[in-house]
Coordinates of C-alpha atoms and ligand atoms in Angstrom, one line a residue:
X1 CA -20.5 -38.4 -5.7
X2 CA -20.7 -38.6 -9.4
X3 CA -17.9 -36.2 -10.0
X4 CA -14.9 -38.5 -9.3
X5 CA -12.7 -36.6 -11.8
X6 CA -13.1 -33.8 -9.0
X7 CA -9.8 -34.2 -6.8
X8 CA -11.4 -33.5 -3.3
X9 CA -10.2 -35.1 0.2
X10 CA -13.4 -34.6 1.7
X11 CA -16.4 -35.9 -0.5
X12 CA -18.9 -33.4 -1.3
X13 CA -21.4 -34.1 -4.1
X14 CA -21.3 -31.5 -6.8
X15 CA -24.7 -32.1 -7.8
X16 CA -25.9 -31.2 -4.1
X17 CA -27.3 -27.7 -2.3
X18 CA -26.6 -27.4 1.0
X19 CA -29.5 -26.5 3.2
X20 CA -30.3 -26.4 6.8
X21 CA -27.0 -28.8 7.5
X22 CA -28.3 -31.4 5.0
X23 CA -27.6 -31.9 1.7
X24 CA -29.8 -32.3 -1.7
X25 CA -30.5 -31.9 -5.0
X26 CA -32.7 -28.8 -6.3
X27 CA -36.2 -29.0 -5.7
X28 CA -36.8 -29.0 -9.8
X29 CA -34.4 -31.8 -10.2
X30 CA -32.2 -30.8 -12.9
X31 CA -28.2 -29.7 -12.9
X32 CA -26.0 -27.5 -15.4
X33 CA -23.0 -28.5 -16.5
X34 CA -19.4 -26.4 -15.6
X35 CA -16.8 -26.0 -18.1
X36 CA -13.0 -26.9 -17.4
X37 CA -12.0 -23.3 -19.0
X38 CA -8.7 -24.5 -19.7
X39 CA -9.7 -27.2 -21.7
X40 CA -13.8 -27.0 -22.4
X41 CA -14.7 -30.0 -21.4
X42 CA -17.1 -30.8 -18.4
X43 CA -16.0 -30.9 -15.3
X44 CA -18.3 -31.6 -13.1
X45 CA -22.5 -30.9 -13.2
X46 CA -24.2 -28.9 -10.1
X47 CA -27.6 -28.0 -8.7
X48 CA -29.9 -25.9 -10.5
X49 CA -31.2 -24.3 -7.2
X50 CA -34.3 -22.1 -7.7
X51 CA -37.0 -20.3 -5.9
X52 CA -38.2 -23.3 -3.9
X53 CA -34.4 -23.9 -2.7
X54 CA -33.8 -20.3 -1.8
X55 CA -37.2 -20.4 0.0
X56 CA -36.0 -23.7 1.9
X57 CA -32.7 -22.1 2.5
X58 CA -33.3 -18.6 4.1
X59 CA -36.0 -21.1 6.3
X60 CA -32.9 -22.7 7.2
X61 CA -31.1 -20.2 8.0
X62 CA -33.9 -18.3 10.3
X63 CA -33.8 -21.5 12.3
X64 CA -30.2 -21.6 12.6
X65 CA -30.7 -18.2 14.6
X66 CA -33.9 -19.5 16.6
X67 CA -31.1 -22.7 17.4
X68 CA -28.2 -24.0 18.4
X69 CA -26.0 -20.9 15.7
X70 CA -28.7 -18.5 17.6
X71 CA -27.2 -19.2 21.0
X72 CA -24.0 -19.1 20.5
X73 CA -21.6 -16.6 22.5
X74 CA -19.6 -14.5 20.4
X75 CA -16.5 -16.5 21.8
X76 CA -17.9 -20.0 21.1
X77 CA -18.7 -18.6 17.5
X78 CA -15.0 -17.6 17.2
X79 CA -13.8 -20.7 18.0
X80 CA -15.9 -22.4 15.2
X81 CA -14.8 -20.0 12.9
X82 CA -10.9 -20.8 13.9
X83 CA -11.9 -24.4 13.8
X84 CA -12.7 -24.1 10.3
X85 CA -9.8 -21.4 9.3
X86 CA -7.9 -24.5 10.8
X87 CA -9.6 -27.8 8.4
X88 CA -9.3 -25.0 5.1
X89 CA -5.5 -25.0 6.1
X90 CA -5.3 -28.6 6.0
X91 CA -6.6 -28.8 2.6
X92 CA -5.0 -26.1 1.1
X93 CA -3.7 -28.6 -2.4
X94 CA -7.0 -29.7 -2.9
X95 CA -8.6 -26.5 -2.5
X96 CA -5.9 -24.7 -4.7
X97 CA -6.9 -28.1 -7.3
X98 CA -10.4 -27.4 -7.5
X99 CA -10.2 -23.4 -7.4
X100 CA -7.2 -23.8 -10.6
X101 CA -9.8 -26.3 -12.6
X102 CA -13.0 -24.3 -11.7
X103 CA -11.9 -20.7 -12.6
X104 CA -8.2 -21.4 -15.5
X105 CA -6.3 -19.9 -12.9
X106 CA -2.9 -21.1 -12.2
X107 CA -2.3 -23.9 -9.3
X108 CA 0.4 -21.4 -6.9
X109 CA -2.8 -18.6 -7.3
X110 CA -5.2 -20.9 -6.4
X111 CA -2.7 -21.5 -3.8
X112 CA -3.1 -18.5 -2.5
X113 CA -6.5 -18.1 -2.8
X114 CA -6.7 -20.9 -0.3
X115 CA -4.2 -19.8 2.4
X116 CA -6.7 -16.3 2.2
X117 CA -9.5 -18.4 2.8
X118 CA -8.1 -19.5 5.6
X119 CA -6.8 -16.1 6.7
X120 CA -10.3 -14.9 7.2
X121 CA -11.4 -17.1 8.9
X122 CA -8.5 -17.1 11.9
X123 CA -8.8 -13.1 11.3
X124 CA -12.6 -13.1 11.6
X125 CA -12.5 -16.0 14.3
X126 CA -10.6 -13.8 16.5
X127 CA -12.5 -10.8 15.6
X128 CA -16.0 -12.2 16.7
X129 CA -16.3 -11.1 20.4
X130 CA -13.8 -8.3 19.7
X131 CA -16.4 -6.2 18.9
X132 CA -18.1 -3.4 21.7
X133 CA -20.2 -0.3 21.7
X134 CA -19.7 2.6 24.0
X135 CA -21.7 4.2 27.0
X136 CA -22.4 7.8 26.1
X137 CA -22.4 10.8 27.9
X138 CA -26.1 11.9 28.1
X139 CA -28.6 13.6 30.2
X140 CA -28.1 13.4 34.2
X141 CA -30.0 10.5 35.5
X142 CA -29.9 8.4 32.3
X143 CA -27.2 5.8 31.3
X144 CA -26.9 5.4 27.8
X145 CA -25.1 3.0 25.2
X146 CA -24.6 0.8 22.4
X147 CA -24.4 -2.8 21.2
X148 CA -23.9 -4.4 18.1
X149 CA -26.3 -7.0 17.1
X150 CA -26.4 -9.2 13.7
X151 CA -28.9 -8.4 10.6
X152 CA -29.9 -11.6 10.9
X153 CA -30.4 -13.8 7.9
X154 CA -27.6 -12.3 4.7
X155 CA -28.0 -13.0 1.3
X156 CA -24.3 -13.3 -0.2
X157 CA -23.8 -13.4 -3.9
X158 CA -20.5 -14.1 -5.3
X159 CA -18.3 -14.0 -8.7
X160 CA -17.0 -16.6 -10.5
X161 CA -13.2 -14.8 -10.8
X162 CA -12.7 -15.9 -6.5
X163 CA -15.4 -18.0 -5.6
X164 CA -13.0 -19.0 -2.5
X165 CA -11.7 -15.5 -1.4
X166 CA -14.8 -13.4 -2.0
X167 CA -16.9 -16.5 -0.3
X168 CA -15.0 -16.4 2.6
X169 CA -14.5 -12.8 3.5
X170 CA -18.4 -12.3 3.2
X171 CA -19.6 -15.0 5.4
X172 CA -16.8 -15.1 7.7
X173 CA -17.3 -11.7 8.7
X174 CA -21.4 -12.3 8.3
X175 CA -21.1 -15.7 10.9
X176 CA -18.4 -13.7 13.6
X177 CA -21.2 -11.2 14.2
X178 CA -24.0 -14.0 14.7
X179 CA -26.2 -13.4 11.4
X180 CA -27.4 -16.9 9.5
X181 CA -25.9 -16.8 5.5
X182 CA -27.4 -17.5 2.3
X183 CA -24.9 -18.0 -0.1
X184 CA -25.5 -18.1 -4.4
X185 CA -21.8 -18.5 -6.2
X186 CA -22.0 -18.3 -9.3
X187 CA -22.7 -20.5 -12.3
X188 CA -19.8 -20.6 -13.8
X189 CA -17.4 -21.4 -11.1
X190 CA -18.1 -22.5 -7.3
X191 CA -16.7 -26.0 -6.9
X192 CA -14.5 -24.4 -3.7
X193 CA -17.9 -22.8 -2.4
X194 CA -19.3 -26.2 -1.9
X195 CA -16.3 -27.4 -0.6
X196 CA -16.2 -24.7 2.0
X197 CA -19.3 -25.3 3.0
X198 CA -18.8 -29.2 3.6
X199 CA -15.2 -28.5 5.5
X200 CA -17.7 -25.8 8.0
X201 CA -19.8 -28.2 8.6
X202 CA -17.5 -30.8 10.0
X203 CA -15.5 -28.6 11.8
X204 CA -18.4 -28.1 13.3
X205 CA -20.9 -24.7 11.9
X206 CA -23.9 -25.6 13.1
X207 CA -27.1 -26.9 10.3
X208 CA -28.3 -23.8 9.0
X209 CA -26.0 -21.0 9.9
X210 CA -24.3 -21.2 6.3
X211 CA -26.5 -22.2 3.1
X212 CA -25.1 -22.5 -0.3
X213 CA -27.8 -22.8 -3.3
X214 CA -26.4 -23.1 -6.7
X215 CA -27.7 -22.0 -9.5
X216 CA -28.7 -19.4 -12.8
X217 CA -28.4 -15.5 -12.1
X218 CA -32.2 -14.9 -13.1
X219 CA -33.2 -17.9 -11.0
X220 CA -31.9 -18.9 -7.7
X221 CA -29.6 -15.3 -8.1
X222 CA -32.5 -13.0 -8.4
X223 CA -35.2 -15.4 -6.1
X224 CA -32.4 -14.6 -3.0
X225 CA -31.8 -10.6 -3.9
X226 CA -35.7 -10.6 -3.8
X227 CA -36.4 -12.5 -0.9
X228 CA -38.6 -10.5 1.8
X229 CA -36.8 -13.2 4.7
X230 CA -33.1 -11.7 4.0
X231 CA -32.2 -8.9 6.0
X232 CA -29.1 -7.8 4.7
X233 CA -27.5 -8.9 1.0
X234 CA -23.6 -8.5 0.4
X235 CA -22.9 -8.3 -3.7
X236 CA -19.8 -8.5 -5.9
X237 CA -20.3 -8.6 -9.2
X238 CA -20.5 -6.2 -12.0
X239 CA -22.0 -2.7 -12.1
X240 CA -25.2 -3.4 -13.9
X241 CA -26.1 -6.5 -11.6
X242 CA -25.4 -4.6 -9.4
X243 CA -28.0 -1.6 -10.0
X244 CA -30.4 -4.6 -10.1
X245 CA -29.4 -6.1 -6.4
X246 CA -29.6 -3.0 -4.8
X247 CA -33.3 -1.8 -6.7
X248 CA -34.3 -5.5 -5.3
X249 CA -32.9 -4.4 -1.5
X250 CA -34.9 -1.9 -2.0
X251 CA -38.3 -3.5 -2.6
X252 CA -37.6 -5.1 0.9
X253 CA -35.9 -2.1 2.6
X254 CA -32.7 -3.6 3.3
X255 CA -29.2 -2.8 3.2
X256 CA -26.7 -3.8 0.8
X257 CA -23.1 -3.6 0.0
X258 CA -21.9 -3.4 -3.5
X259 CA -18.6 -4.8 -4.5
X260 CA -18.3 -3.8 -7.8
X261 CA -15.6 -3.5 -10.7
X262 CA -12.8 -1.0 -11.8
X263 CA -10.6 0.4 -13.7
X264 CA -7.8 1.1 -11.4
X265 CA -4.6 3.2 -12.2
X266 CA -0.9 2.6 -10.6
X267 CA 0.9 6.0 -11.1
X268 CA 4.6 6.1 -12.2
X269 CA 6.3 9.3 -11.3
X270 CA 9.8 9.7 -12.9
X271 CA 11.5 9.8 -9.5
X272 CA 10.0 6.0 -8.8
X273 CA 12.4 3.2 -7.8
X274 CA 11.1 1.1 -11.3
X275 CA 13.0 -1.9 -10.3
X276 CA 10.7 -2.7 -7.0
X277 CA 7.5 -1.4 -9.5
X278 CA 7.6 -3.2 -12.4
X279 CA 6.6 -7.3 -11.4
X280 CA 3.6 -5.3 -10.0
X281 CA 3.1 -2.9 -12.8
X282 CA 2.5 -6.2 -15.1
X283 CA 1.3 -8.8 -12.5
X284 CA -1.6 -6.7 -11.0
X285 CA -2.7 -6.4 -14.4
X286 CA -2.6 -10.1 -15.4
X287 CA -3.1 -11.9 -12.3
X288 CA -5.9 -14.5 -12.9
X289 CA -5.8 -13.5 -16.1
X290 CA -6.6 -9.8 -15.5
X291 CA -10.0 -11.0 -14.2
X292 CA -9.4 -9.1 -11.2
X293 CA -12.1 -7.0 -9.9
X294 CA -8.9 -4.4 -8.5
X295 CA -6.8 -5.0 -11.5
X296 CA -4.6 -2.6 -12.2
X297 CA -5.4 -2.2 -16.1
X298 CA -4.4 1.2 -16.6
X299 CA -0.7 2.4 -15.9
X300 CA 0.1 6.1 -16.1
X301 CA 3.7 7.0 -16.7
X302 CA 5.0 10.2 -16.3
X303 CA 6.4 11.1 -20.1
X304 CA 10.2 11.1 -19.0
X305 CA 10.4 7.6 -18.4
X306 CA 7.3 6.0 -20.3
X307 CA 10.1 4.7 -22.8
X308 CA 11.6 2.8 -20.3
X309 CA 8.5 1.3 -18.3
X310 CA 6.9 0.9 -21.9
X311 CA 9.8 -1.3 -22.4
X312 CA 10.5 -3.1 -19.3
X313 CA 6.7 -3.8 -19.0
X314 CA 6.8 -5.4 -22.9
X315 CA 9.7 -8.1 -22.3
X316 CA 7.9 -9.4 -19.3
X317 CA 5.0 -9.8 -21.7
X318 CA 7.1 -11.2 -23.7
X319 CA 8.2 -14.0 -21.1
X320 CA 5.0 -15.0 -19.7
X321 CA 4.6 -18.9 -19.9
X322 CA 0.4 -19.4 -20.5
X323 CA -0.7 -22.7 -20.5
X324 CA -3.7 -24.8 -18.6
X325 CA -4.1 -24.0 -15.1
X326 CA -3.0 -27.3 -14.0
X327 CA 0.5 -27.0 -15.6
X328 CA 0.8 -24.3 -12.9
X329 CA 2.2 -21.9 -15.7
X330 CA 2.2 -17.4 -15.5
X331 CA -1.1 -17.2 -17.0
X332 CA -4.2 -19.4 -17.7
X333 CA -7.7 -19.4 -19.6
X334 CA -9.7 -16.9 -19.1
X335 CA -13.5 -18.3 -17.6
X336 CA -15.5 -18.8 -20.7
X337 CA -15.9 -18.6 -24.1
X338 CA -18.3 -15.5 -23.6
X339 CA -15.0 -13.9 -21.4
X340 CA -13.3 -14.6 -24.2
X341 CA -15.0 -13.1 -26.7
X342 CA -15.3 -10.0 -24.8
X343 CA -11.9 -9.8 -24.5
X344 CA -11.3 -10.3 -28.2
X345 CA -13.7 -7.6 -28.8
X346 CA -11.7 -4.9 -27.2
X347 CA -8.7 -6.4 -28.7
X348 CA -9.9 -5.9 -32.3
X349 CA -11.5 -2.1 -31.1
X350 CA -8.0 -0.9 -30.0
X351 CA -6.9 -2.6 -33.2
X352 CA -9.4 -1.2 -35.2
X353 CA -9.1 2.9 -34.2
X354 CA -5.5 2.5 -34.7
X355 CA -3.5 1.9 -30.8
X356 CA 0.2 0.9 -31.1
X357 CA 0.4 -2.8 -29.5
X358 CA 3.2 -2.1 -27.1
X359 CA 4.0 -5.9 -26.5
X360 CA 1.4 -9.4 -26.3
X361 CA 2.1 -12.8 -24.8
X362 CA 2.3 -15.5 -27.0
X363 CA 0.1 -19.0 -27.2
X364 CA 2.0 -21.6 -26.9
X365 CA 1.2 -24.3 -29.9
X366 CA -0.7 -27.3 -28.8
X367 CA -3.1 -25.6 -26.5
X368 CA -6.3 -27.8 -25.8
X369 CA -8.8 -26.4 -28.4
X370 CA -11.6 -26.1 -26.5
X371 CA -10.3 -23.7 -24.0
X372 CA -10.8 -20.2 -23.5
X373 CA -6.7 -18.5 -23.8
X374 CA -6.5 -15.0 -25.4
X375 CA -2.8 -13.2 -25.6
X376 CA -2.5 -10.9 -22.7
X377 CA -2.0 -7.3 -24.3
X378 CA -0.3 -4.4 -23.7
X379 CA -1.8 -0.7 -25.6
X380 CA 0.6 1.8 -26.0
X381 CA 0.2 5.4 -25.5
X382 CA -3.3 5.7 -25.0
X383 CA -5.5 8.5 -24.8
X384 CA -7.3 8.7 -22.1
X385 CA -11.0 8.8 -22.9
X386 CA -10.3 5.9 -25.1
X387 CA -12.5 3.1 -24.4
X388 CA -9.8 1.1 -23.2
X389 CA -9.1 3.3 -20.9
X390 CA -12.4 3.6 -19.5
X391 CA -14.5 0.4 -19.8
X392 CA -13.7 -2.4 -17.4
X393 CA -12.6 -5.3 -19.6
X394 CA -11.7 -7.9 -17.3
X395 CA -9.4 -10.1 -19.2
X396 CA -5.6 -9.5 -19.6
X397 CA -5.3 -5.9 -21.0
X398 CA -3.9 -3.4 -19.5
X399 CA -3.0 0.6 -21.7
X400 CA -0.4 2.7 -21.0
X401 CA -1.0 6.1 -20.4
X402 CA 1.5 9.3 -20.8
X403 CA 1.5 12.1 -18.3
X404 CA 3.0 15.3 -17.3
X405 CA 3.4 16.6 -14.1
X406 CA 1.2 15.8 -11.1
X407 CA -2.0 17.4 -12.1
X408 CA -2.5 15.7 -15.0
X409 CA -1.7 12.4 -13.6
X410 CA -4.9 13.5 -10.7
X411 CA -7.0 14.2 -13.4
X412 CA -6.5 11.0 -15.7
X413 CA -6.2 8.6 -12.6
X414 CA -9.8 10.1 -11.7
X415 CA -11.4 10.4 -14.8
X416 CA -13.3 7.2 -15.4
X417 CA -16.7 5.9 -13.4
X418 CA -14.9 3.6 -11.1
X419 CA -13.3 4.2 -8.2
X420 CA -12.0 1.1 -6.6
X421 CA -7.9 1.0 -6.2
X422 CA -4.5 2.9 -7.0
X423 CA -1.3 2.7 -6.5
X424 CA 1.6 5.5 -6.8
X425 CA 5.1 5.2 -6.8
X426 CA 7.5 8.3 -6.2
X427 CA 9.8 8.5 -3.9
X428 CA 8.4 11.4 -3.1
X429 CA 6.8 11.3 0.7
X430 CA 4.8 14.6 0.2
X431 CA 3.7 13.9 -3.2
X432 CA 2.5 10.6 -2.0
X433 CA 0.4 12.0 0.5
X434 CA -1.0 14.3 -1.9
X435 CA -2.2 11.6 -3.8
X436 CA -3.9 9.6 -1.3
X437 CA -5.7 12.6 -0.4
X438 CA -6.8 13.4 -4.1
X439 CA -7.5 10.2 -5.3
X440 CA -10.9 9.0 -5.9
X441 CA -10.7 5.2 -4.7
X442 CA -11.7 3.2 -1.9
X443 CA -7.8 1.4 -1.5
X444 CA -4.8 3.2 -1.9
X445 CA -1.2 2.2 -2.4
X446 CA 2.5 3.8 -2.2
X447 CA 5.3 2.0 -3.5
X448 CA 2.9 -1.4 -3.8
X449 CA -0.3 -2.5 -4.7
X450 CA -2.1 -4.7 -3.5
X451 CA -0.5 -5.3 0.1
X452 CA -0.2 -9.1 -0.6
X453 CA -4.5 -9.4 -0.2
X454 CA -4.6 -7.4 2.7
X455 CA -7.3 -9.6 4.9
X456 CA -7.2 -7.0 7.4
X457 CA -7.5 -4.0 4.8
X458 CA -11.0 -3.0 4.2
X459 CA -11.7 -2.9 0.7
X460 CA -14.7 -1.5 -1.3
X461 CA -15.0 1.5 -3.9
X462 CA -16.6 4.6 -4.5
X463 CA -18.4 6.0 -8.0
X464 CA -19.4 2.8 -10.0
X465 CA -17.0 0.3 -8.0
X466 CA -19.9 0.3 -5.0
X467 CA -20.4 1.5 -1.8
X468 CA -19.6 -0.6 1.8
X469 CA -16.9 -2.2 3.0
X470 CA -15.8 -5.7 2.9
X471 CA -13.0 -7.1 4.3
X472 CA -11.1 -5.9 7.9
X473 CA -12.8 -4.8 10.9
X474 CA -15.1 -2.1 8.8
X475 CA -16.8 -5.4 7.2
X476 CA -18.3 -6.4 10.8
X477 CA -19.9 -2.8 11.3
X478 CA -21.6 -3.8 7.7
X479 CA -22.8 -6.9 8.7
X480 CA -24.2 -6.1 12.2
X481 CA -26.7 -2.5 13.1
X482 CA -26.2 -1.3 16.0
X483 CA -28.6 -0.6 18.8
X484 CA -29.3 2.0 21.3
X485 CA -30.1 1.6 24.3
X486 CA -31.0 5.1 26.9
X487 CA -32.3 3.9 30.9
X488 CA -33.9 6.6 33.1
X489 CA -32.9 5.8 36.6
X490 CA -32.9 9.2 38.2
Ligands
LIG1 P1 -22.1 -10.7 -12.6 O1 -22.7 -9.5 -12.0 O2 -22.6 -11.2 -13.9 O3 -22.4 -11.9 -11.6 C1 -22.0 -11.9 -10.2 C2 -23.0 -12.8 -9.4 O4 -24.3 -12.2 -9.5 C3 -23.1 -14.2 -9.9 O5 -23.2 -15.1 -8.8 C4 -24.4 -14.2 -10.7 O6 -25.0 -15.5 -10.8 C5 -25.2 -13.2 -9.9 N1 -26.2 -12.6 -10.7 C6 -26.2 -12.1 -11.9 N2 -27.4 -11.5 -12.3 C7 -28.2 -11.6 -11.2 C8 -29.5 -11.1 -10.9 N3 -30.2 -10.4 -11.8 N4 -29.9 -11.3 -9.6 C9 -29.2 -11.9 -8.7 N5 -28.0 -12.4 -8.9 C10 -27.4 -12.2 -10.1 O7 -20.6 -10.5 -12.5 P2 -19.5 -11.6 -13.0 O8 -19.4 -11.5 -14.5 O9 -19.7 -12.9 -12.4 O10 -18.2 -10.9 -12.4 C11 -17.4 -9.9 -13.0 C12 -17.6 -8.6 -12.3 O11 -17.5 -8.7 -10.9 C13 -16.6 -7.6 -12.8 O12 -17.3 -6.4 -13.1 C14 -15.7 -7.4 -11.6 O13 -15.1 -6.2 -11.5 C15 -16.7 -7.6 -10.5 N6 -16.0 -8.0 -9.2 C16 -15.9 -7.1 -8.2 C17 -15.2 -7.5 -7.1 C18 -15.0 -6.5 -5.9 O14 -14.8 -6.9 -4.8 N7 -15.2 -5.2 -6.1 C19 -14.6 -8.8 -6.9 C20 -14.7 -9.6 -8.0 C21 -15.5 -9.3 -9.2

């Protein structure tokens, strides 16, 4: 491997696609480069998979399921999946390494992301031959019923903000209910992807069942969303890629499931217990540097204690340590110089119409140069339709917003496109029930957010954030169709 300055306990060449169990460089030849975001320098160079390689891979992939992956029970597939929940736990530092020099994000988050890796798999390992249809009551002399039967080969495109988690989840719910995978990470960041798909291997996935191409978003990403040999294709990503993935499915009549972004509210009422709210008020907003699909980047306040949250909020801006990911500090780099630049974008709009800056982290002196750190932000007192409060910005912003009375709050909390996550605290039982009935979202919380991950919560949106479920059981109805099955015996 050419990539020694890539920590890895088990070698995997950076520069290699993995198809059909073996592995290679793209068919063209060439390799990008991937930036160290908290630093700029390269890290490592990958694959510049195209057309041919998604051609070879989906190939792959259909012989996995005319194979040895094919023939599997349900049971022996759960117990490769557990096998390789099992190796992912055993290299949880390196893992956490790779994922904190890929993506800025701190070492204890890529931590974290590792443990959840690891998490689907044992969940979705135990899961595979959990899954039944029913007999249904029908005409006399008929018996009729169901089974559950996989897509067959899934297309899987992933974000660079949790190559790791969102890699995972996808295929290990795609491989517990038999289908062959496909999976593009993307360009920016999918070191851990490759890893993942060396550690399957030798814990023994069979050649073929999981594929990972690497590669540019118009080239190997759009040659797999148009393939005519993928039965099924999983996307998170952002809204307008989106659009595109799912006008692709449709050229091939195929199903898809949209993972898409947000602009998710927590709700503080004034009866709220603010001491158990607040670390999440500010850390769901900055986690990974706010480059959180479910981010909580709006926070409404009821008007009798927005001073205080206001507040309480700014000194733990105040406090937050922001250094390179390595140094394992609160906060890292954001992904790129282009993330950065959006960010600073929406800094200088809110700026520019005139928003109160409530509180901002500070840069330490003697950050590397060439890497990508903006000053997490706090807006105060926004107005709602402000485009702050409404466009997804995915850095480490978050507004606060002023309400009064319970209505309101509905009305703001709903009031953008996206409809992925919210949280409310009260201590209020009825009111909190009230909510998660009104509340346009996919994921709800009360008195949390976020539920630690959640590997076992399905999770998806509604409105702009997507449509299908990830995650949970719900995620192996998406990834299997189910079959029906009426015999006349008299
Ligand atoms: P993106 O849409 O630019 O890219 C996502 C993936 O799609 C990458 O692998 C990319 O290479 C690929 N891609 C891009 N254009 C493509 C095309 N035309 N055809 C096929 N593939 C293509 O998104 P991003 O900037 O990488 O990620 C940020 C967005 O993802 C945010 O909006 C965020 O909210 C969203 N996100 C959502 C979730 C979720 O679960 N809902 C999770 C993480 C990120």
């Amino acid at each position: 491997m050419p990539q020694d300055a890539v920590p890895f306990a088990i070698r995997f060449d950076t520069e290699q696609l993995c198809i059909g169990g073996t592995w290679r460089a793209a068919a063209g030849g060439q390799t990008l480069a991937l930036a160290n975001p908290s630093d700029g320098r390269t890290l490592a160079r990958i694959a510049r998979g195209g057309a041919a390689d998604i051609d070879a891979a989906v190939a792959a992939a259909h012989a996995a399921l005319a194979g040895d992956w094919g023939r599997m029970s349900a049971a022996e597939r759960g117990r490769v999946l557990g096998a390789i929940g099992r190796k992912v736990q055993d290299h949880v530092e390196p893992l956490a390494m790779l994922e904190a020099l890929d993506v800025g994000k701190p070492l204890k988050q890529g931590r974290a992301d590792a443990l959840a890796l690891a998490r689907y798999l044992e969940f979705y390992g135990g899961a595979a031959d959990k899954v039944h249809g029913d007999t249904l009551p029908f005409q006399n002399g008929y018996t009729a019923l169901t089974w559950r039967e996989p897509h067959g080969v899934t297309g899987h495109i992933v974000p660079w903000n949790y190559p790791m988690q969102i890699g995972g989840r996808s295929v290990g719910a795609a491989l517990a209910m038999g289908n062959a995978c496909v999976l593009k990470p993307a360009e920016e960041a999918c070191l851990t992807v490759l890893a993942f798909a060396r550690i399957a291997s030798e814990a023994g996935l069979p050649a073929g069942a999981l594929n990972v191409v690497t590669g540019l978003r118009n080239e190997a990403g759009a040659a797999l969303a148009a393939h005519p040999g993928v039965q099924h294709l999983s996307f998170t990503g952002s809204v307008a890629t989106g659009m595109l993935i799912q006008a692709a499915a449709a050229k091939n009549a195929v199903p898809v499931t949209l993972e898409l972004g947000g602009k998710s509210p927590q709700i503080v009422f004034a009866d709220a217990d603010l001491d158990a709210a607040l670390p999440h008020l500010v850390n769901a907003g900055l986690q990974n540097a706010g480059q959180t699909c479910s981010a909580a980047s709006r926070i409404l306040v009821e008007r009798s204690v927005f001073d205080a949250v206001r507040e309480r909020m700014a000194e733990r801006y105040r406090a937050l340590r922001i250094g390179p990911a390595t140094d394992d500090f609160d906060m890292g780099p954001v992904i790129s110089k282009r993330q950065q630049s959006i960010v600073e974008h929406f800094l200088a709009l809110g700026r520019d119409s005139g928003l109160r800056i409530a509180a901002q982290g500070t840069l330490p002196a003697g950050l590397p140069a060439g890497g990508c750190y903006v000053r997490p932000t706090l807006f105060d007192a926004v107005p709602a339709d402000h485009a702050l409060a409404q466009q997804e910005i995915f850095g480490p912003v978050q507004v606060l917003i002023a309400f009064d009375g319970e209505a309101e709050a509905l009305r703001i909390a709903n009031g953008t496109a996206f409809g992925l996550v919210a949280g409310v605290w009260t201590r209020d039982g009825g009111r909190a029930l009230r909510k998660a009935r009104a509340l346009k979202c996919g994921q709800m919380f009360v008195n949390n957010y976020g539920a630690g991950g959640g590997v076992e919560l399905p999770f998806g949106g509604v409105k702009h954030s997507g449509h299908g479920r990830e995650k949970g059981f719900e995620a192996l109805y998406g990834f299997s169709t189910l079959k029906t099955v009426a015999i006349h015996h008299g």
